[in-house]
Amino acid sequence: MPERKPEPSFFKRFSRRALRLDSWLDNAVYVSGQKLRAAIEWGSDFSHRFQVAGWRRLLVEIGCEALTLGTAGLIVGLMLAQPIMKQIGDDWLHRADIAVTFEDRYGNVVGQRGIRSNDSVALADMPDYVIKAVLATEDRRFYDHFGIDIIGTIRAVTVNSQASGVVQGGSSITQQLAKNLFLSNQRTLERKIREAYLALWLEGHLSKDEILKLYLDRAYMGGGAFGIEAAAQYYFGKSVRDVSLAEAAMLAGLFKAPTKYAPTNNLAAARGRANQVLSNLVDAGFMTEGQVSGARRNPATPVDRAREKAPDYYLDWAYGEIADMADDGGLGDESVFVVRTALDPAIQSAAENALESMLRQYGSDYNAHQGAIVIMDTDGAVRAMVGGRDYSQSQFNRATDALRQPGSSFKPFVYTTALMNGFTPKSIVVDSPVCIKNWCPQNFGHSFSGPVTLLQAITRSINVIPVKLSLALSKNAVDGRRMIIDTAHTMGIETDLKESWALPIGVEAVDLLEMTGAYGVFASGGHKAPPHAATEIRSARGDLLYRFDATTETPIVIDPKIISDMNGMLNSVVENGTGKKAQLPGIKVAGKTGTTNSYRDAWFMGFTGNFVGGVWYGNDNFQPSNKMTGGTLPAMTWQQVMTVAHQGADLRPIPGVAPFPPEQQPKKGEPPPQTVDGTPPPPPMVPQALARNATLVLHDIGVMIDSASAALPPAPAKSAALPRRSTIE
């Protein structure tokens, strides 16, 4: 029997299999390499067929780079557009449909905003030349492009460059509708990118006729009119169904610049624009010169509305308030509302007249050309709002949208924070030079008073004291500034405030409306005073949807004892300090003036037991005024408006401030006296000794200032830059 061979060991079997695997891998890699090489050679041979040289190669290179950059741009643009695209819900069209009828506090209709769907006019019912006039001027290729008219944009750029001005617009009607529905008017690259993507989105969800109809219904056309039907009614007293060719041309000229070309504002400019629209009709081939010649010879004449004056700044702001409530779902599924507002026609008229008369009388002397006023109840119900000198000239609301430095009118938030942390109105702080790094705040008169009480410091609007208080509020100065910011936000300031060294003297910009609301906390005894227009909202059927409830919407946010002390200090500002021109004889007044560097902004924020008011004067282009302070025009304007506001009012005391004796108060139904001459001077303020804890705090301030001064570099040479100085009042 043959001898049986022994079985290979596990190690030998594993080695053989590993060698076979290695051989297979080597072969596979070799074969794959050969195939890949062959494929590359084939691809190279194939690409050689398309090889170009000379100028053709330059075009190819440019095209490839453009494709690469264009793809990258589309990706970046899509990323920027995502936030706004996510905000578009299924009810976006419903949210754009709201219409509001506004009533004043007495129930009288004072205006309307928005578009009533049942009042709009179908495209088929509009005259053919109305549609053609709009398309010829705004978007001639509207029915041919995909939402973005590239050819039209190139043509507009060419025409405008030849005319050295804006003759044609580059945005399509779809892009303009996207901006009107979803975006703001900010001229930024991000907004244009979002506008382009939203235009494509609209084109994918609506037909061309639906887009055009929405555009004609929602565009703002001046005079508080939204949509071409409302504009026809406002300017010509008739429906758009009945307008003539000349009137249609004037309406079509309003879409891009309703303020500039409104016929009630500048008839000559409106007729010139209408003539350009008629030329556009001919250039676009929509009409012949013979067809438009009659309209050229007989231009449109608007209805005379010189005697009509609506509180447009107030209504624009109130409409935004209602739109926000509707967007948040607080008004249910309704889209047509009747809103009872807190608007008081007498106070509104007084505010408008006071602003205009002051600027006419003193504007050129002070080199101040704009102003704004807000008057409200102590619970935040806004009685009057003036957002500028002339709504027909500028719809920009300086009371709600302009961020300006408040100067010393911000200091009450610093003093309130100090009182909340152990200080009292009688606490003494030394008014002396102080530098923090390279910043050295200066008092308004470039002098120092030595030891003063907080009451004296705020009365005389000393700058150094609030800065020292910000240091004393915490051993970490940054924490002190944060405490001040928290107080301001708690009281109603909504704008983000930076933790700058100069924060305590009012360098961080805020708007007038939020400042007035924050001062409402003083007037209400510590309660929140959210500025609001609507006191009651009803549906078109009369169903109650909302009513302002002070018990739930005005909680206590600052200790009433702190508010009482602050009100006494602010009353001293008016009776003894920088706010004397705001005095109302027989009525206690408290408030604070504010003036910024180079006299760019002048404020007066004041209140009585009945009303709170804020006044701002300045220039839109930030030009300095001619040494106008908050104690001049702003205080004078405040006094003039409040004189009217208090006529017939049941006078209420300021929390914490004793009222005048009965014999010094005006009788009910009689206006307060127009002069403050003869008012007896108040008793002088006597500095009081500090409590031990306050002394320790001020000792810490001295240590911090010494440390900061020691860390400063040596005194600069004469040619070196000097430390920055701030002289905000």
Short mmCIF file of N, CA, C and O in Angstrom, two decimals, residues 570-638:
data_model
loop_
_atom_site.label_atom_id
_atom_site.label_comp_id
_atom_site.label_asym_id
_atom_site.label_seq_id
_atom_site.Cartn_x
_atom_site.Cartn_y
_atom_site.Cartn_z
N LEU A 570 -35.22 113.95 37.15
CA LEU A 570 -35.56 114.43 35.81
C LEU A 570 -36.44 115.67 35.87
O LEU A 570 -36.39 116.52 34.96
N ASN A 571 -37.24 115.80 36.92
CA ASN A 571 -38.00 117.03 37.11
C ASN A 571 -37.06 118.21 37.37
O ASN A 571 -37.30 119.34 36.90
N SER A 572 -35.97 117.95 38.08
CA SER A 572 -34.99 119.00 38.35
C SER A 572 -34.31 119.46 37.06
O SER A 572 -33.92 120.62 36.94
N VAL A 573 -34.13 118.57 36.10
CA VAL A 573 -33.54 118.93 34.81
C VAL A 573 -34.37 120.03 34.14
O VAL A 573 -33.83 120.99 33.57
N VAL A 574 -35.70 119.90 34.22
CA VAL A 574 -36.58 120.86 33.56
C VAL A 574 -36.71 122.14 34.39
O VAL A 574 -36.73 123.25 33.83
N GLU A 575 -36.77 122.03 35.70
CA GLU A 575 -36.99 123.21 36.52
C GLU A 575 -35.70 123.98 36.82
O GLU A 575 -35.74 125.19 37.03
N ASN A 576 -34.56 123.28 36.83
CA ASN A 576 -33.31 123.93 37.22
C ASN A 576 -32.20 123.82 36.19
O ASN A 576 -31.19 124.52 36.31
N GLY A 577 -32.35 122.94 35.21
CA GLY A 577 -31.21 122.63 34.35
C GLY A 577 -31.42 122.95 32.88
O GLY A 577 -32.00 123.98 32.51
N THR A 578 -30.98 122.02 32.04
CA THR A 578 -30.90 122.27 30.60
C THR A 578 -32.26 122.23 29.90
O THR A 578 -32.36 122.61 28.75
N GLY A 579 -33.30 121.75 30.58
CA GLY A 579 -34.60 121.61 29.93
C GLY A 579 -35.62 122.66 30.32
O GLY A 579 -36.83 122.42 30.22
N LYS A 580 -35.18 123.86 30.72
CA LYS A 580 -36.11 124.87 31.22
C LYS A 580 -37.14 125.30 30.18
O LYS A 580 -38.26 125.67 30.52
N LYS A 581 -36.77 125.28 28.91
CA LYS A 581 -37.70 125.75 27.87
C LYS A 581 -38.84 124.78 27.63
O LYS A 581 -39.72 125.06 26.82
N ALA A 582 -38.83 123.63 28.31
CA ALA A 582 -39.94 122.68 28.18
C ALA A 582 -40.96 122.84 29.29
O ALA A 582 -41.92 122.08 29.35
N GLN A 583 -40.77 123.81 30.17
CA GLN A 583 -41.67 123.96 31.31
C GLN A 583 -43.10 124.29 30.86
O GLN A 583 -43.32 125.05 29.92
N LEU A 584 -44.06 123.67 31.56
CA LEU A 584 -45.48 123.96 31.38
C LEU A 584 -45.98 124.55 32.69
O LEU A 584 -46.15 123.82 33.67
N PRO A 585 -46.18 125.84 32.77
CA PRO A 585 -46.60 126.46 34.04
C PRO A 585 -47.87 125.81 34.59
O PRO A 585 -48.84 125.59 33.88
N GLY A 586 -47.81 125.47 35.85
CA GLY A 586 -48.94 124.82 36.49
C GLY A 586 -48.96 123.32 36.31
O GLY A 586 -49.82 122.64 36.87
N ILE A 587 -48.02 122.78 35.54
CA ILE A 587 -47.95 121.33 35.30
C ILE A 587 -46.51 120.88 35.51
O ILE A 587 -45.59 121.45 34.93
N LYS A 588 -46.32 119.89 36.35
CA LYS A 588 -44.98 119.36 36.58
C LYS A 588 -44.49 118.62 35.33
O LYS A 588 -45.22 117.82 34.72
N VAL A 589 -43.25 118.89 34.96
CA VAL A 589 -42.62 118.27 33.78
C VAL A 589 -41.29 117.67 34.20
O VAL A 589 -40.55 118.25 34.99
N ALA A 590 -40.99 116.50 33.67
CA ALA A 590 -39.68 115.86 33.87
C ALA A 590 -39.14 115.46 32.51
O ALA A 590 -39.91 115.17 31.58
N GLY A 591 -37.84 115.44 32.37
CA GLY A 591 -37.29 115.07 31.07
C GLY A 591 -35.79 115.25 31.02
O GLY A 591 -35.14 115.55 32.02
N LYS A 592 -35.25 115.07 29.83
CA LYS A 592 -33.79 115.18 29.64
C LYS A 592 -33.49 115.64 28.23
O LYS A 592 -34.10 115.18 27.26
N THR A 593 -32.55 116.56 28.14
CA THR A 593 -32.06 117.03 26.84
C THR A 593 -30.95 116.11 26.35
O THR A 593 -30.35 115.37 27.12
N GLY A 594 -30.65 116.21 25.06
CA GLY A 594 -29.55 115.46 24.49
C GLY A 594 -28.98 116.17 23.28
O GLY A 594 -29.74 116.62 22.42
N THR A 595 -27.65 116.32 23.25
CA THR A 595 -26.97 116.95 22.12
C THR A 595 -25.71 116.15 21.83
O THR A 595 -24.96 115.82 22.75
N THR A 596 -25.46 115.84 20.58
CA THR A 596 -24.33 114.98 20.24
C THR A 596 -23.16 115.77 19.71
O THR A 596 -23.25 116.98 19.46
N ASN A 597 -22.04 115.07 19.51
CA ASN A 597 -20.83 115.68 18.98
C ASN A 597 -21.11 116.46 17.71
O ASN A 597 -21.87 116.01 16.84
N SER A 598 -20.48 117.63 17.59
CA SER A 598 -20.63 118.50 16.42
C SER A 598 -22.07 118.96 16.22
O SER A 598 -22.42 119.42 15.14
N TYR A 599 -22.91 118.79 17.24
CA TYR A 599 -24.30 119.26 17.19
C TYR A 599 -25.08 118.61 16.05
O TYR A 599 -25.94 119.23 15.43
N ARG A 600 -24.80 117.32 15.78
CA ARG A 600 -25.51 116.65 14.69
C ARG A 600 -26.94 116.29 15.07
O ARG A 600 -27.81 116.24 14.21
N ASP A 601 -27.17 115.97 16.33
CA ASP A 601 -28.50 115.56 16.78
C ASP A 601 -28.86 116.32 18.04
O ASP A 601 -28.03 116.50 18.94
N ALA A 602 -30.11 116.76 18.11
CA ALA A 602 -30.61 117.44 19.30
C ALA A 602 -31.93 116.79 19.71
O ALA A 602 -32.83 116.63 18.88
N TRP A 603 -32.04 116.40 20.98
CA TRP A 603 -33.20 115.67 21.49
C TRP A 603 -33.78 116.38 22.71
O TRP A 603 -33.07 117.03 23.47
N PHE A 604 -35.07 116.20 22.90
CA PHE A 604 -35.67 116.40 24.20
C PHE A 604 -36.67 115.29 24.44
O PHE A 604 -37.61 115.10 23.66
N MET A 605 -36.46 114.55 25.52
CA MET A 605 -37.36 113.50 25.94
C MET A 605 -38.00 113.93 27.25
O MET A 605 -37.30 114.20 28.23
N GLY A 606 -39.33 114.06 27.27
CA GLY A 606 -39.97 114.55 28.47
C GLY A 606 -41.32 113.91 28.72
O GLY A 606 -41.89 113.25 27.84
N PHE A 607 -41.85 114.12 29.94
CA PHE A 607 -43.13 113.52 30.29
C PHE A 607 -43.78 114.30 31.42
O PHE A 607 -43.13 115.02 32.19
N THR A 608 -45.10 114.16 31.48
CA THR A 608 -45.89 114.65 32.60
C THR A 608 -46.61 113.44 33.19
O THR A 608 -46.33 112.30 32.80
N GLY A 609 -47.55 113.68 34.07
CA GLY A 609 -48.34 112.55 34.57
C GLY A 609 -49.32 112.03 33.56
O GLY A 609 -49.90 110.95 33.74
N ASN A 610 -49.50 112.76 32.44
CA ASN A 610 -50.49 112.38 31.43
C ASN A 610 -49.86 111.85 30.15
O ASN A 610 -50.40 110.92 29.55
N PHE A 611 -48.76 112.46 29.71
CA PHE A 611 -48.21 112.14 28.39
C PHE A 611 -46.69 112.00 28.45
O PHE A 611 -46.03 112.57 29.32
N VAL A 612 -46.18 111.27 27.45
CA VAL A 612 -44.75 111.15 27.22
C VAL A 612 -44.48 111.64 25.81
O VAL A 612 -45.27 111.36 24.89
N GLY A 613 -43.41 112.37 25.62
CA GLY A 613 -43.10 112.87 24.28
C GLY A 613 -41.63 112.93 24.00
O GLY A 613 -40.81 113.18 24.90
N GLY A 614 -41.27 112.68 22.74
CA GLY A 614 -39.89 112.80 22.31
C GLY A 614 -39.80 113.65 21.07
O GLY A 614 -40.65 113.56 20.17
N VAL A 615 -38.78 114.51 20.99
CA VAL A 615 -38.57 115.39 19.84
C VAL A 615 -37.12 115.29 19.41
O VAL A 615 -36.20 115.32 20.26
N TRP A 616 -36.90 115.15 18.12
CA TRP A 616 -35.54 115.12 17.56
C TRP A 616 -35.44 116.12 16.41
O TRP A 616 -36.38 116.26 15.62
N TYR A 617 -34.30 116.81 16.32
CA TYR A 617 -33.99 117.68 15.19
C TYR A 617 -32.58 117.36 14.69
O TYR A 617 -31.70 117.00 15.48
N GLY A 618 -32.40 117.50 13.39
CA GLY A 618 -31.09 117.27 12.80
C GLY A 618 -31.18 117.36 11.29
O GLY A 618 -32.07 118.02 10.73
N ASN A 619 -30.27 116.68 10.61
CA ASN A 619 -30.23 116.65 9.14
C ASN A 619 -30.08 115.22 8.66
O ASN A 619 -29.37 114.42 9.27
N ASP A 620 -30.75 114.92 7.55
CA ASP A 620 -30.68 113.56 7.01
C ASP A 620 -29.27 113.17 6.59
O ASP A 620 -28.91 112.00 6.63
N ASN A 621 -28.48 114.15 6.14
CA ASN A 621 -27.12 113.84 5.67
C ASN A 621 -26.09 113.94 6.79
O ASN A 621 -24.88 113.96 6.53
N PHE A 622 -26.55 114.01 8.06
CA PHE A 622 -25.68 114.04 9.24
C PHE A 622 -24.80 115.30 9.30
O PHE A 622 -23.81 115.33 10.03
N GLN A 623 -25.17 116.33 8.56
CA GLN A 623 -24.43 117.58 8.68
C GLN A 623 -24.66 118.19 10.07
O GLN A 623 -25.76 118.13 10.60
N PRO A 624 -23.63 118.79 10.66
CA PRO A 624 -23.81 119.42 11.97
C PRO A 624 -24.77 120.60 11.90
O PRO A 624 -24.85 121.29 10.88
N SER A 625 -25.48 120.83 12.97
CA SER A 625 -26.30 122.02 13.06
C SER A 625 -25.44 123.19 13.54
O SER A 625 -24.26 123.02 13.86
N ASN A 626 -26.03 124.35 13.62
CA ASN A 626 -25.32 125.53 14.10
C ASN A 626 -25.53 125.66 15.60
O ASN A 626 -26.33 126.46 16.07
N LYS A 627 -24.84 124.80 16.35
CA LYS A 627 -24.86 124.81 17.82
C LYS A 627 -26.26 124.69 18.40
O LYS A 627 -26.60 125.33 19.39
N MET A 628 -27.08 123.85 17.79
CA MET A 628 -28.42 123.58 18.33
C MET A 628 -28.31 122.51 19.40
O MET A 628 -27.76 121.43 19.17
N THR A 629 -28.84 122.78 20.58
CA THR A 629 -28.82 121.82 21.67
C THR A 629 -30.24 121.31 21.93
O THR A 629 -31.22 121.88 21.45
N GLY A 630 -30.34 120.26 22.72
CA GLY A 630 -31.65 119.72 23.04
C GLY A 630 -32.51 120.66 23.85
O GLY A 630 -33.74 120.54 23.86
N GLY A 631 -31.87 121.62 24.52
CA GLY A 631 -32.62 122.59 25.32
C GLY A 631 -33.18 123.74 24.51
O GLY A 631 -33.84 124.62 25.08
N THR A 632 -32.92 123.78 23.21
CA THR A 632 -33.44 124.87 22.37
C THR A 632 -34.66 124.38 21.58
O THR A 632 -35.74 124.22 22.13
N LEU A 633 -34.48 124.14 20.28
CA LEU A 633 -35.62 123.78 19.42
C LEU A 633 -36.39 122.56 19.91
O LEU A 633 -37.63 122.59 19.96
N PRO A 634 -35.73 121.46 20.29
CA PRO A 634 -36.50 120.30 20.75
C PRO A 634 -37.35 120.59 21.97
O PRO A 634 -38.53 120.23 22.02
N ALA A 635 -36.78 121.25 22.98
CA ALA A 635 -37.54 121.56 24.19
C ALA A 635 -38.67 122.54 23.89
O ALA A 635 -39.79 122.40 24.42
N MET A 636 -38.41 123.52 23.04
CA MET A 636 -39.44 124.49 22.68
C MET A 636 -40.59 123.81 21.93
O MET A 636 -41.77 124.11 22.16
N THR A 637 -40.24 122.90 21.03
CA THR A 637 -41.28 122.18 20.28
C THR A 637 -42.10 121.30 21.21
O THR A 637 -43.33 121.25 21.11
N TRP A 638 -41.43 120.60 22.10
CA TRP A 638 -42.12 119.75 23.07
C TRP A 638 -43.10 120.57 23.89
O TRP A 638 -44.25 120.16 24.09
#
